[in-house]
PDB file of C-alpha atoms and ligand atoms in Angstrom:
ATOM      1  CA  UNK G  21       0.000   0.000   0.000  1.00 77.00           C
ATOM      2  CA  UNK G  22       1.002   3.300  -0.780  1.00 81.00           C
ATOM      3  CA  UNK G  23       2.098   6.130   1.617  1.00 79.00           C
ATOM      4  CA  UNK G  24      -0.998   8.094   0.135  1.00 79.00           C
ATOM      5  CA  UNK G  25      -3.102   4.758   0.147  1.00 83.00           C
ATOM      6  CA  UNK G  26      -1.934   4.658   4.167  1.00 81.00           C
ATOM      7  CA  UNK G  27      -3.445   7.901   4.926  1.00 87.00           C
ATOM      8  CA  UNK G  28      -6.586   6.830   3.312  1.00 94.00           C
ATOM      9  CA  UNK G  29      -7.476   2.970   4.099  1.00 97.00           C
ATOM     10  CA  UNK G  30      -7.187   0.536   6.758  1.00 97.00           C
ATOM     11  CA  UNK G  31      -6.817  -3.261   6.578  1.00 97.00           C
ATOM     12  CA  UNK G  32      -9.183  -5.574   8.537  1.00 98.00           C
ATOM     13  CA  UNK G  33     -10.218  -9.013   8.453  1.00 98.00           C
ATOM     14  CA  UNK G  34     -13.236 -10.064   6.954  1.00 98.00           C
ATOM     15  CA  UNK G  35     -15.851 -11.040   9.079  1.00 97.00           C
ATOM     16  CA  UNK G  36     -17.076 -14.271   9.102  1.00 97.00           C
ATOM     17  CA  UNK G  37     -20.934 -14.675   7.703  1.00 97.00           C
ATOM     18  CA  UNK G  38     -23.111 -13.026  10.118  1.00 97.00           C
ATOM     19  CA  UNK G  39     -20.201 -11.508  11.882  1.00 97.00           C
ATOM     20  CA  UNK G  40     -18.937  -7.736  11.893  1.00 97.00           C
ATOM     21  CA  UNK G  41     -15.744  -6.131  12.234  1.00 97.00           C
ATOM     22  CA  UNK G  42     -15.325  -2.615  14.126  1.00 97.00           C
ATOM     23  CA  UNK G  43     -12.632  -0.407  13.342  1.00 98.00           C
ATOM     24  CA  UNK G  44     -11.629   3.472  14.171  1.00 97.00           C
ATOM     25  CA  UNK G  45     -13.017   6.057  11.623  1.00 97.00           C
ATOM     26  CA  UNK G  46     -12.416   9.540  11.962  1.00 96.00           C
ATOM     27  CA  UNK G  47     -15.554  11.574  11.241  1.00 95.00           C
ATOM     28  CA  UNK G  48     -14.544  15.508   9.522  1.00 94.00           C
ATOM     29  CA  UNK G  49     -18.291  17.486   9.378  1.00 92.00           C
ATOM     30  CA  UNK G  50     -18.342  20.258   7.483  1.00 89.00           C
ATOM     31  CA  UNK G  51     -20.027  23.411   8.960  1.00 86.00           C
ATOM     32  CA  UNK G  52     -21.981  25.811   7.411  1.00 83.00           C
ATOM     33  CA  UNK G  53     -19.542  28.520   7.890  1.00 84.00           C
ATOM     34  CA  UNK G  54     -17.213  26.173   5.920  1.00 84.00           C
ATOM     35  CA  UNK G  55     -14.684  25.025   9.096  1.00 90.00           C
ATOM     36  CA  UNK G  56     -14.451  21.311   9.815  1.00 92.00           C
ATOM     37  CA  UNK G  57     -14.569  19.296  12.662  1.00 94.00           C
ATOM     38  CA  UNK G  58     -12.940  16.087  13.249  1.00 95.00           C
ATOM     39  CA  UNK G  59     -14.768  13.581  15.774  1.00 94.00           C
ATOM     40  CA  UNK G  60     -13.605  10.026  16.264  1.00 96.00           C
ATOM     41  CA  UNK G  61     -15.957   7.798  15.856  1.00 96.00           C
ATOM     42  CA  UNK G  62     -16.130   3.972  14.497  1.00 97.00           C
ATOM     43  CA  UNK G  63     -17.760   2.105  11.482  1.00 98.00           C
ATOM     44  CA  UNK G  64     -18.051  -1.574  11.345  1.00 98.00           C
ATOM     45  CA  UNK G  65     -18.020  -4.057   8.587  1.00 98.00           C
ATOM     46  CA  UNK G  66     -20.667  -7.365   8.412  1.00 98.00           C
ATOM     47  CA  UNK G  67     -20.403 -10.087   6.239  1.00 98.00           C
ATOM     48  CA  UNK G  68     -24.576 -10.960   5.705  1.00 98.00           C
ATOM     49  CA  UNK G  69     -25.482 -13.525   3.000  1.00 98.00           C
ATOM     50  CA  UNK G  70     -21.936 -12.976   1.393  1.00 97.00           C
ATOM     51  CA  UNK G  71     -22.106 -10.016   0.969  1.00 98.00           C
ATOM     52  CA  UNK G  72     -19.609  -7.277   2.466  1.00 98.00           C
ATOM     53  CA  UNK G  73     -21.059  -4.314   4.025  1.00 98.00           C
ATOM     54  CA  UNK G  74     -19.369  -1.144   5.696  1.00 98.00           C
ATOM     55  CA  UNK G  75     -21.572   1.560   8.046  1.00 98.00           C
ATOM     56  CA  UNK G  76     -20.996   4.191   9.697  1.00 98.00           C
ATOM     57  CA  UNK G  77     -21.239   3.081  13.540  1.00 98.00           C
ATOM     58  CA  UNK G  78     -23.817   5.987  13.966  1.00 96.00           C
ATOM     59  CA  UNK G  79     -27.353   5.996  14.603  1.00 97.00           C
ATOM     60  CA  UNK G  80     -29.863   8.123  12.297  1.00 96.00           C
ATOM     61  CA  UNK G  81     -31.718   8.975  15.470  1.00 97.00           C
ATOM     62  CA  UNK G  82     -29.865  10.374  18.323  1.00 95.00           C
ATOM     63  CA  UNK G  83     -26.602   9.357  17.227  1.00 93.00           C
ATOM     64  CA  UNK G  84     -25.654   6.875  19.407  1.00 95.00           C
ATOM     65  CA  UNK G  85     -23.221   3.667  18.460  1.00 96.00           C
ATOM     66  CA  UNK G  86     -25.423   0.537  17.380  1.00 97.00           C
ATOM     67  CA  UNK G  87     -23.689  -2.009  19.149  1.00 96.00           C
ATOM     68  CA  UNK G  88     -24.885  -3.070  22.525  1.00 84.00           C
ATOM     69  CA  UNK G  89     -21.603  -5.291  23.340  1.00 89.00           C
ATOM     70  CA  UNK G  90     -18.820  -3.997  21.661  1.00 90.00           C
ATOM     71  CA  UNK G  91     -19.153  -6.004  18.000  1.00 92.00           C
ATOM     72  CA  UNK G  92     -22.457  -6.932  18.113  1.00 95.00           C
ATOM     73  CA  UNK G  93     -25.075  -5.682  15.930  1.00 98.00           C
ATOM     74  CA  UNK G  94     -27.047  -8.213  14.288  1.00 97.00           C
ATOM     75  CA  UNK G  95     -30.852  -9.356  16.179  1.00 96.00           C
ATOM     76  CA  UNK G  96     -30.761 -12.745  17.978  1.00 95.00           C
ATOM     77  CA  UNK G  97     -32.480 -14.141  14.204  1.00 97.00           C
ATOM     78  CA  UNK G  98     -29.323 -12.613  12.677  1.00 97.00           C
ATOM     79  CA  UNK G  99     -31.192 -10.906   9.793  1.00 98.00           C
ATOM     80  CA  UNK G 100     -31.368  -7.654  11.060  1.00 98.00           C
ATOM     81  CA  UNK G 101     -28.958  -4.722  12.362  1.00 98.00           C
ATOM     82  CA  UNK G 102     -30.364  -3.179  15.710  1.00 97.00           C
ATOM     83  CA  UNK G 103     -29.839  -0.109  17.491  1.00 97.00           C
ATOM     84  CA  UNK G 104     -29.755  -1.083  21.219  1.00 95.00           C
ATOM     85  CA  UNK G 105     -30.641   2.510  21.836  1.00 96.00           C
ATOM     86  CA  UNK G 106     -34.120   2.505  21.253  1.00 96.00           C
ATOM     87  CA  UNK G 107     -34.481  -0.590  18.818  1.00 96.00           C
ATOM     88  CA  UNK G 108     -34.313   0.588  15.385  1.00 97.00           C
ATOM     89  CA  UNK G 109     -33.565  -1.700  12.579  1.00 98.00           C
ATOM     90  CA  UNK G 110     -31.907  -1.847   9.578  1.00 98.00           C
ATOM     91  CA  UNK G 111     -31.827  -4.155   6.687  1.00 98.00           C
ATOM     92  CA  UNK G 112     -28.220  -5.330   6.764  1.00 98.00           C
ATOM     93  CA  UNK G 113     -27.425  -4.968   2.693  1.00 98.00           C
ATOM     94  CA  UNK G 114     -29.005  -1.881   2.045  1.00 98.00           C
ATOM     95  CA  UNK G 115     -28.848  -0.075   5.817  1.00 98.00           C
ATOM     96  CA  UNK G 116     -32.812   0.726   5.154  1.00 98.00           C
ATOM     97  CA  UNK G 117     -34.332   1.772   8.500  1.00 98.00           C
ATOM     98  CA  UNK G 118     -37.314  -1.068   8.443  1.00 98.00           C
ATOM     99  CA  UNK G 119     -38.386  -0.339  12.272  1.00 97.00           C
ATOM    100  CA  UNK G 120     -37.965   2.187  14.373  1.00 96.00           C
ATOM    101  CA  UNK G 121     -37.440   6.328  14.952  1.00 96.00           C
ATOM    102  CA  UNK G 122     -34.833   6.862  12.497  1.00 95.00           C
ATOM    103  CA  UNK G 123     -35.678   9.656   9.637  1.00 94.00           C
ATOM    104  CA  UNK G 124     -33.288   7.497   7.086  1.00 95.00           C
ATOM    105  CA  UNK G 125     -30.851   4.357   7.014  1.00 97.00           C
ATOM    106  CA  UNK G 126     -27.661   3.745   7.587  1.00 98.00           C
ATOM    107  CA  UNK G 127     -24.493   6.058   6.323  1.00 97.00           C
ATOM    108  CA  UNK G 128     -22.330   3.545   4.254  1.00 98.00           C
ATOM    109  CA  UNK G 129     -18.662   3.481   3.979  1.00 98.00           C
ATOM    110  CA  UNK G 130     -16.782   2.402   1.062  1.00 97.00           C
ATOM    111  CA  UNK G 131     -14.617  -0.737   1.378  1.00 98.00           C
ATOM    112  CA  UNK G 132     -12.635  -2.685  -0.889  1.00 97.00           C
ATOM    113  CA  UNK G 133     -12.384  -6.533  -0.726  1.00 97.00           C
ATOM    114  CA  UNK G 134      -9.347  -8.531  -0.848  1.00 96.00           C
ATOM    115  CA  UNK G 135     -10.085 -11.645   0.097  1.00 94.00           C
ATOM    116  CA  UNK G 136      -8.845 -13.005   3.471  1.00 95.00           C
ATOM    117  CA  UNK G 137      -8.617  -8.944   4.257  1.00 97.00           C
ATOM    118  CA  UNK G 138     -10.832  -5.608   3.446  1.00 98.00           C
ATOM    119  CA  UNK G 139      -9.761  -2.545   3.478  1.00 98.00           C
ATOM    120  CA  UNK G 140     -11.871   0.344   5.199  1.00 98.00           C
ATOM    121  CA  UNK G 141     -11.612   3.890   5.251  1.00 98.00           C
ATOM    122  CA  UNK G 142      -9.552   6.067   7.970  1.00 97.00           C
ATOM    123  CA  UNK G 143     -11.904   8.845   7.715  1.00 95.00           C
ATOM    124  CA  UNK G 144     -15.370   9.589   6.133  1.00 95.00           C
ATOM    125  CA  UNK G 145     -16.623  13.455   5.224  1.00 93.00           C
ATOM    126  CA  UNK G 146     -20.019  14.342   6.396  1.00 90.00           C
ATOM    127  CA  UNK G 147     -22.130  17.116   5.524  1.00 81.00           C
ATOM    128  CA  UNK G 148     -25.705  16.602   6.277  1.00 61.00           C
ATOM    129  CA  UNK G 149     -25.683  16.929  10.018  1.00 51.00           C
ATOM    130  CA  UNK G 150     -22.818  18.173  13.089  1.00 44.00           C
TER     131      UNK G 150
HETATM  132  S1  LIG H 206     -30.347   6.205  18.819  1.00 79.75           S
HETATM  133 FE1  LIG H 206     -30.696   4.447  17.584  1.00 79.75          FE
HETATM  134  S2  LIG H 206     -32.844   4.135  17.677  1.00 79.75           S
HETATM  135 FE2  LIG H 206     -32.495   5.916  18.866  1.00 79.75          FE
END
């Protein structure tokens, strides 16, 4: 990887089917009076039917981390993501809010698979909310 690559992705392991991976993410929002912010936060990366996914580890409603224990986001049926907050759920491919208080879905994260590895982004923009 790249020196420039370095700054901008992170290697993790993929998840096992049904599993998720956390890792650090470094949140920059953009204010209106065009300073930034940077807030650390975390996104995590499931493996659900095959299929890779990356989110933000944010909820839609009040912000909160989904996870109840650290790593653990999917509802005891495993076909769901859940917000232990106040019980929101998401549909785990497209991060569609399907239950709950949250105004949209999940914020995704780009990813890029390699295999036995993924790599995941150090730090995601955002602009639609502080
Ligand atoms: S913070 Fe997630 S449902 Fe309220």
């Amino acid at each position: 990887m790249s020196e420039q690559d370095k700054n901008r992705w992170q290697q993790v392991n993929r998840p096992g089917e049904g599993q998720a991976v956390c890792f650090d993410l470094c949140a920059t929002m953009r204010l209106s009076d065009g300073q930034s912010v940077d807030v650390p936060e975390q996104g995590f990366l499931i493996c659900f039917q095959g299929k890779l996914r990356a989110w933000r580890n944010h909820c839609p409603h009040a912000g909160s981390p989904l996870d109840w224990i650290p790593g653990q986001f999917f509802s005891d049926d495993g076909e769901q993501l859940i917000c232990h907050t106040h019980g929101a759920r998401f549909e785990p491919l497209s991060g569609a809010c399907i239950a709950g208080p949250c105004p949209r879905g999940l914020f995704a994260l780009q990813f890029q698979d390699q295999g036995d590895t993924v790599l995941v982004p150090v730090n995601v923009e955002i602009t639609t909310e502080l």
